[in-house]
Amino acid sequence: MKTAEDYINGQIILIDKPLHWTSFQAVNKMKYALINKVGLPKKFKIGHAGTLDPLASGLLLVCTGKFTKRITEFQGQAKEYTGTFFIGATTPSYDLETQIDQTFDTSHIDESLIQETVKQFLGEIDQKPPVFSAIKKDGIRLYEHARAGEYVEIASRKTTIHEFEITRIALPEVDFRVVCSKGTYIRSLAYDFGKAIHSGSHLIVLRRTKIGNYDVDNAIDITLFEQSLPH
């Protein structure tokens, strides 16, 4: 059983974040469980190495105590995601946070076109973050501009797709696995993929499965983490 001193000296805890939770909520719940059950001081350090959207599940790397200094190191590591694109429609947020705003023809799309298009996205690519994202422009987060109906010009940025494979095709759904660099938006990948196949696409399922050598298979549910702490 780990002691308060262990958590202050530094722990890396692999959490399988549930759907609909923010990453902040997950870390906060852990923090209060550690304060109340292990007796950690209220100001002890805890943080995560890379935000997951509420509509995504999967691996959240949580660092405590002295290991919070390593968060930047973990954030820089490659990440693996699995999920599902919905082909033939787009949404303003590029995922299920907003309603479908446009529909597109899909009659020309077949497996060979999908597999061929994947190749366009391998290696270094230019990508525009979604307008519904937490990036700041003029001191205001992009999603605040978007929700207020304000148009904001977003600069594209370089990102790297190390691996991109299609694991299931059952149109309009297409399942994928992606290994990518820090700063890659899978929602933007969904949108750009739809354009590349002369249609539209948005993200309907997303799960982070790896960060560097850390695997979600070794992660624990937040409730189980709480239950594992001494009473």
mmCIF file of C-alpha atoms in Angstrom:
data_model
loop_
_atom_site.group_PDB
_atom_site.id
_atom_site.type_symbol
_atom_site.label_atom_id
_atom_site.label_comp_id
_atom_site.label_asym_id
_atom_site.label_seq_id
_atom_site.Cartn_x
_atom_site.Cartn_y
_atom_site.Cartn_z
ATOM 1 C CA MET A 1 0.000 0.000 0.000
ATOM 2 C CA LYS A 2 1.478 3.367 -1.020
ATOM 3 C CA THR A 3 1.981 6.007 1.658
ATOM 4 C CA ALA A 4 1.544 9.791 1.543
ATOM 5 C CA GLU A 5 5.340 10.038 1.251
ATOM 6 C CA ASP A 6 5.276 7.784 -1.845
ATOM 7 C CA TYR A 7 2.805 10.110 -3.581
ATOM 8 C CA ILE A 8 4.809 13.212 -2.630
ATOM 9 C CA ASN A 9 8.067 11.631 -3.881
ATOM 10 C CA GLY A 10 6.258 10.945 -7.169
ATOM 11 C CA GLN A 11 3.968 8.383 -8.736
ATOM 12 C CA ILE A 12 2.751 7.802 -12.294
ATOM 13 C CA ILE A 13 -0.833 6.558 -12.232
ATOM 14 C CA LEU A 14 -2.455 5.201 -15.390
ATOM 15 C CA ILE A 15 -6.158 6.059 -15.443
ATOM 16 C CA ASP A 16 -8.733 4.866 -17.974
ATOM 17 C CA LYS A 17 -10.781 8.069 -18.244
ATOM 18 C CA PRO A 18 -14.501 7.441 -18.674
ATOM 19 C CA LEU A 19 -16.577 8.999 -21.435
ATOM 20 C CA HIS A 20 -18.149 12.413 -20.636
ATOM 21 C CA TRP A 21 -15.620 13.246 -17.910
ATOM 22 C CA THR A 22 -13.208 16.141 -18.411
ATOM 23 C CA SER A 23 -9.553 15.387 -17.698
ATOM 24 C CA PHE A 24 -9.709 18.071 -14.988
ATOM 25 C CA GLN A 25 -12.634 16.311 -13.262
ATOM 26 C CA ALA A 26 -10.738 13.011 -13.285
ATOM 27 C CA VAL A 27 -7.611 14.517 -11.701
ATOM 28 C CA ASN A 28 -9.677 16.495 -9.194
ATOM 29 C CA LYS A 29 -11.517 13.371 -8.040
ATOM 30 C CA MET A 30 -8.191 11.596 -7.542
ATOM 31 C CA LYS A 31 -6.763 14.571 -5.680
ATOM 32 C CA TYR A 32 -9.597 14.686 -3.149
ATOM 33 C CA ALA A 33 -9.508 10.911 -2.690
ATOM 34 C CA LEU A 34 -5.777 11.110 -1.909
ATOM 35 C CA ILE A 35 -6.277 14.030 0.495
ATOM 36 C CA ASN A 36 -9.174 12.367 2.323
ATOM 37 C CA LYS A 37 -7.961 8.768 2.389
ATOM 38 C CA VAL A 38 -4.149 8.934 2.358
ATOM 39 C CA GLY A 39 -3.846 12.178 4.317
ATOM 40 C CA LEU A 40 -1.982 14.181 1.703
ATOM 41 C CA PRO A 41 -1.798 17.966 2.257
ATOM 42 C CA LYS A 42 -4.365 20.021 0.335
ATOM 43 C CA LYS A 43 -1.642 21.744 -1.703
ATOM 44 C CA PHE A 44 0.140 18.608 -2.882
ATOM 45 C CA LYS A 45 0.927 18.531 -6.609
ATOM 46 C CA ILE A 46 -0.982 16.389 -9.090
ATOM 47 C CA GLY A 47 -1.534 16.794 -12.831
ATOM 48 C CA HIS A 48 -2.049 14.944 -16.103
ATOM 49 C CA ALA A 49 0.151 14.647 -19.177
ATOM 50 C CA GLY A 50 -2.241 15.540 -21.987
ATOM 51 C CA THR A 51 -5.925 16.475 -22.025
ATOM 52 C CA LEU A 52 -8.575 14.109 -23.336
ATOM 53 C CA ASP A 53 -11.854 15.642 -24.544
ATOM 54 C CA PRO A 54 -15.002 14.721 -22.574
ATOM 55 C CA LEU A 55 -16.204 12.795 -25.655
ATOM 56 C CA ALA A 56 -13.029 10.668 -25.628
ATOM 57 C CA SER A 57 -12.133 7.830 -23.282
ATOM 58 C CA GLY A 58 -8.875 6.117 -22.518
ATOM 59 C CA LEU A 59 -5.410 6.666 -21.137
ATOM 60 C CA LEU A 60 -4.792 9.602 -18.831
ATOM 61 C CA LEU A 61 -1.286 9.708 -17.397
ATOM 62 C CA VAL A 62 -1.512 11.256 -13.929
ATOM 63 C CA CYS A 63 1.645 12.405 -12.133
ATOM 64 C CA THR A 64 1.885 13.203 -8.431
ATOM 65 C CA GLY A 65 4.371 15.084 -6.269
ATOM 66 C CA LYS A 66 7.885 15.427 -7.699
ATOM 67 C CA PHE A 67 6.876 13.558 -10.871
ATOM 68 C CA THR A 68 4.717 16.523 -11.969
ATOM 69 C CA LYS A 69 8.039 17.953 -13.228
ATOM 70 C CA ARG A 70 8.019 15.154 -15.840
ATOM 71 C CA ILE A 71 4.632 16.095 -17.343
ATOM 72 C CA THR A 72 6.211 18.024 -20.249
ATOM 73 C CA GLU A 73 8.410 15.007 -21.036
ATOM 74 C CA PHE A 74 5.364 12.696 -21.201
ATOM 75 C CA GLN A 75 3.345 15.216 -23.235
ATOM 76 C CA GLY A 76 6.045 15.141 -25.903
ATOM 77 C CA GLN A 77 5.764 11.378 -26.455
ATOM 78 C CA ALA A 78 3.871 9.767 -29.341
ATOM 79 C CA LYS A 79 0.248 8.876 -28.684
ATOM 80 C CA GLU A 80 -1.932 6.090 -30.087
ATOM 81 C CA TYR A 81 -5.666 6.459 -30.640
ATOM 82 C CA THR A 82 -8.431 4.245 -31.953
ATOM 83 C CA GLY A 83 -11.862 5.409 -33.006
ATOM 84 C CA THR A 84 -14.514 5.850 -35.671
ATOM 85 C CA PHE A 85 -15.108 8.384 -38.441
ATOM 86 C CA PHE A 86 -18.649 8.969 -39.707
ATOM 87 C CA ILE A 87 -18.384 9.473 -43.473
ATOM 88 C CA GLY A 88 -20.774 11.709 -45.406
ATOM 89 C CA ALA A 89 -21.436 14.492 -42.894
ATOM 90 C CA THR A 90 -19.583 17.242 -41.003
ATOM 91 C CA THR A 91 -20.194 19.103 -37.754
ATOM 92 C CA PRO A 92 -18.751 22.523 -36.728
ATOM 93 C CA SER A 93 -16.780 20.884 -33.880
ATOM 94 C CA TYR A 94 -15.653 17.975 -36.115
ATOM 95 C CA ASP A 95 -17.174 15.562 -33.558
ATOM 96 C CA LEU A 96 -20.466 14.888 -31.723
ATOM 97 C CA GLU A 97 -20.303 18.017 -29.562
ATOM 98 C CA THR A 98 -22.297 19.885 -32.223
ATOM 99 C CA GLN A 99 -25.040 18.913 -34.681
ATOM 100 C CA ILE A 100 -24.469 17.930 -38.328
ATOM 101 C CA ASP A 101 -24.254 21.060 -40.486
ATOM 102 C CA GLN A 102 -23.605 19.540 -43.924
ATOM 103 C CA THR A 103 -24.140 16.216 -45.663
ATOM 104 C CA PHE A 104 -22.216 14.900 -48.679
ATOM 105 C CA ASP A 105 -22.438 12.278 -51.378
ATOM 106 C CA THR A 106 -20.752 8.963 -50.530
ATOM 107 C CA SER A 107 -21.726 6.914 -53.594
ATOM 108 C CA HIS A 108 -18.180 7.141 -55.028
ATOM 109 C CA ILE A 109 -16.502 5.876 -51.844
ATOM 110 C CA ASP A 110 -15.219 2.311 -51.678
ATOM 111 C CA GLU A 111 -12.569 0.455 -49.710
ATOM 112 C CA SER A 112 -9.783 1.094 -52.223
ATOM 113 C CA LEU A 113 -10.367 4.884 -52.135
ATOM 114 C CA ILE A 114 -10.313 4.871 -48.332
ATOM 115 C CA GLN A 115 -7.126 2.785 -48.121
ATOM 116 C CA GLU A 116 -5.413 4.878 -50.799
ATOM 117 C CA THR A 117 -6.335 8.148 -49.077
ATOM 118 C CA VAL A 118 -4.750 7.027 -45.782
ATOM 119 C CA LYS A 119 -1.314 7.288 -47.459
ATOM 120 C CA GLN A 120 -1.763 11.077 -47.929
ATOM 121 C CA PHE A 121 -1.723 11.564 -44.170
ATOM 122 C CA LEU A 122 1.410 9.615 -43.258
ATOM 123 C CA GLY A 123 4.461 11.600 -42.178
ATOM 124 C CA GLU A 124 4.573 15.335 -41.487
ATOM 125 C CA ILE A 125 1.327 17.118 -42.377
ATOM 126 C CA ASP A 126 -0.179 20.595 -42.039
ATOM 127 C CA GLN A 127 -3.205 20.582 -39.778
ATOM 128 C CA LYS A 128 -5.601 23.277 -38.592
ATOM 129 C CA PRO A 129 -6.887 22.818 -35.042
ATOM 130 C CA PRO A 130 -10.693 22.671 -34.719
ATOM 131 C CA VAL A 131 -12.474 25.972 -34.018
ATOM 132 C CA PHE A 132 -13.961 24.177 -31.008
ATOM 133 C CA SER A 133 -10.664 23.757 -29.154
ATOM 134 C CA ALA A 134 -9.006 25.165 -26.031
ATOM 135 C CA ILE A 135 -6.223 26.939 -27.957
ATOM 136 C CA LYS A 136 -6.153 30.660 -27.187
ATOM 137 C CA LYS A 137 -6.392 33.419 -29.787
ATOM 138 C CA ASP A 138 -6.062 37.004 -28.475
ATOM 139 C CA GLY A 139 -6.319 35.626 -24.929
ATOM 140 C CA ILE A 140 -9.663 33.896 -25.545
ATOM 141 C CA ARG A 141 -10.122 30.170 -26.096
ATOM 142 C CA LEU A 142 -11.199 29.240 -29.627
ATOM 143 C CA TYR A 143 -14.312 27.380 -28.453
ATOM 144 C CA GLU A 144 -15.511 30.607 -26.757
ATOM 145 C CA HIS A 145 -15.217 32.473 -30.077
ATOM 146 C CA ALA A 146 -16.967 29.560 -31.840
ATOM 147 C CA ARG A 147 -19.851 29.409 -29.357
ATOM 148 C CA ALA A 148 -20.313 33.170 -29.695
ATOM 149 C CA GLY A 149 -20.580 32.718 -33.481
ATOM 150 C CA GLU A 150 -17.372 34.681 -34.115
ATOM 151 C CA TYR A 151 -15.164 33.736 -37.052
ATOM 152 C CA VAL A 152 -11.497 33.342 -36.175
ATOM 153 C CA GLU A 153 -8.687 32.680 -38.639
ATOM 154 C CA ILE A 154 -6.635 29.729 -37.368
ATOM 155 C CA ALA A 155 -3.091 29.105 -38.569
ATOM 156 C CA SER A 156 -2.199 25.560 -39.573
ATOM 157 C CA ARG A 157 0.590 23.783 -37.731
ATOM 158 C CA LYS A 158 2.961 20.933 -38.468
ATOM 159 C CA THR A 159 2.172 17.573 -36.939
ATOM 160 C CA THR A 160 3.358 14.035 -37.639
ATOM 161 C CA ILE A 161 1.286 10.917 -38.267
ATOM 162 C CA HIS A 162 3.601 7.959 -37.610
ATOM 163 C CA GLU A 163 1.014 5.233 -38.298
ATOM 164 C CA PHE A 164 -2.520 5.371 -39.712
ATOM 165 C CA GLU A 165 -4.503 2.249 -40.475
ATOM 166 C CA ILE A 166 -8.131 1.501 -41.216
ATOM 167 C CA THR A 167 -9.354 -1.408 -39.102
ATOM 168 C CA ARG A 168 -13.006 -1.656 -40.197
ATOM 169 C CA ILE A 169 -15.111 -0.289 -43.040
ATOM 170 C CA ALA A 170 -18.885 -0.407 -42.601
ATOM 171 C CA LEU A 171 -20.006 2.811 -44.299
ATOM 172 C CA PRO A 172 -20.891 5.349 -43.099
ATOM 173 C CA GLU A 173 -18.574 4.196 -40.292
ATOM 174 C CA VAL A 174 -14.832 3.717 -40.667
ATOM 175 C CA ASP A 175 -12.705 2.524 -37.721
ATOM 176 C CA PHE A 176 -9.054 3.554 -37.453
ATOM 177 C CA ARG A 177 -5.863 3.348 -35.412
ATOM 178 C CA VAL A 178 -3.470 6.313 -35.403
ATOM 179 C CA VAL A 179 -0.054 6.896 -33.833
ATOM 180 C CA CYS A 180 0.789 10.608 -33.871
ATOM 181 C CA SER A 181 2.970 13.344 -32.418
ATOM 182 C CA LYS A 182 2.077 15.837 -29.707
ATOM 183 C CA GLY A 183 -0.444 18.471 -30.803
ATOM 184 C CA THR A 184 -2.312 16.300 -33.325
ATOM 185 C CA TYR A 185 -6.084 16.752 -33.351
ATOM 186 C CA ILE A 186 -7.857 13.539 -34.348
ATOM 187 C CA ARG A 187 -11.030 15.594 -34.917
ATOM 188 C CA SER A 188 -9.155 17.626 -37.529
ATOM 189 C CA LEU A 189 -7.844 14.393 -39.051
ATOM 190 C CA ALA A 190 -11.462 13.188 -39.379
ATOM 191 C CA TYR A 191 -12.488 16.436 -41.087
ATOM 192 C CA ASP A 192 -9.473 16.501 -43.431
ATOM 193 C CA PHE A 193 -9.930 12.828 -44.292
ATOM 194 C CA GLY A 194 -13.513 13.536 -45.356
ATOM 195 C CA LYS A 195 -12.338 16.343 -47.657
ATOM 196 C CA ALA A 196 -9.588 14.141 -49.113
ATOM 197 C CA ILE A 197 -12.166 11.532 -50.205
ATOM 198 C CA HIS A 198 -14.320 14.312 -51.764
ATOM 199 C CA SER A 199 -16.989 14.000 -49.116
ATOM 200 C CA GLY A 200 -17.268 14.938 -45.440
ATOM 201 C CA SER A 201 -16.445 13.245 -42.162
ATOM 202 C CA HIS A 202 -16.600 13.759 -38.417
ATOM 203 C CA LEU A 203 -15.365 11.874 -35.376
ATOM 204 C CA ILE A 204 -17.930 9.816 -33.450
ATOM 205 C CA VAL A 205 -15.697 7.605 -31.251
ATOM 206 C CA LEU A 206 -12.228 8.301 -29.817
ATOM 207 C CA ARG A 207 -10.116 6.342 -27.350
ATOM 208 C CA ARG A 208 -6.496 7.008 -26.390
ATOM 209 C CA THR A 209 -4.731 3.681 -26.063
ATOM 210 C CA LYS A 210 -1.054 4.619 -25.576
ATOM 211 C CA ILE A 211 1.244 7.448 -24.498
ATOM 212 C CA GLY A 212 4.849 6.504 -25.240
ATOM 213 C CA ASN A 213 5.310 3.040 -23.711
ATOM 214 C CA TYR A 214 2.318 3.409 -21.372
ATOM 215 C CA ASP A 215 -0.718 1.342 -22.397
ATOM 216 C CA VAL A 216 -4.388 1.727 -21.454
ATOM 217 C CA ASP A 217 -4.474 -2.050 -20.867
ATOM 218 C CA ASN A 218 -2.507 -1.343 -17.690
ATOM 219 C CA ALA A 219 -4.740 1.556 -16.602
ATOM 220 C CA ILE A 220 -7.259 1.560 -13.763
ATOM 221 C CA ASP A 221 -10.788 2.946 -13.557
ATOM 222 C CA ILE A 222 -11.070 6.015 -11.291
ATOM 223 C CA THR A 223 -13.617 4.323 -9.016
ATOM 224 C CA LEU A 224 -11.331 1.294 -8.610
ATOM 225 C CA PHE A 225 -8.418 3.647 -7.867
ATOM 226 C CA GLU A 226 -10.482 5.274 -5.104
ATOM 227 C CA GLN A 227 -11.482 1.879 -3.702
ATOM 228 C CA SER A 228 -7.851 0.731 -3.672
ATOM 229 C CA LEU A 229 -6.883 3.526 -1.269
ATOM 230 C CA PRO A 230 -6.861 2.833 2.498
ATOM 231 C CA HIS A 231 -10.005 3.769 4.413
#
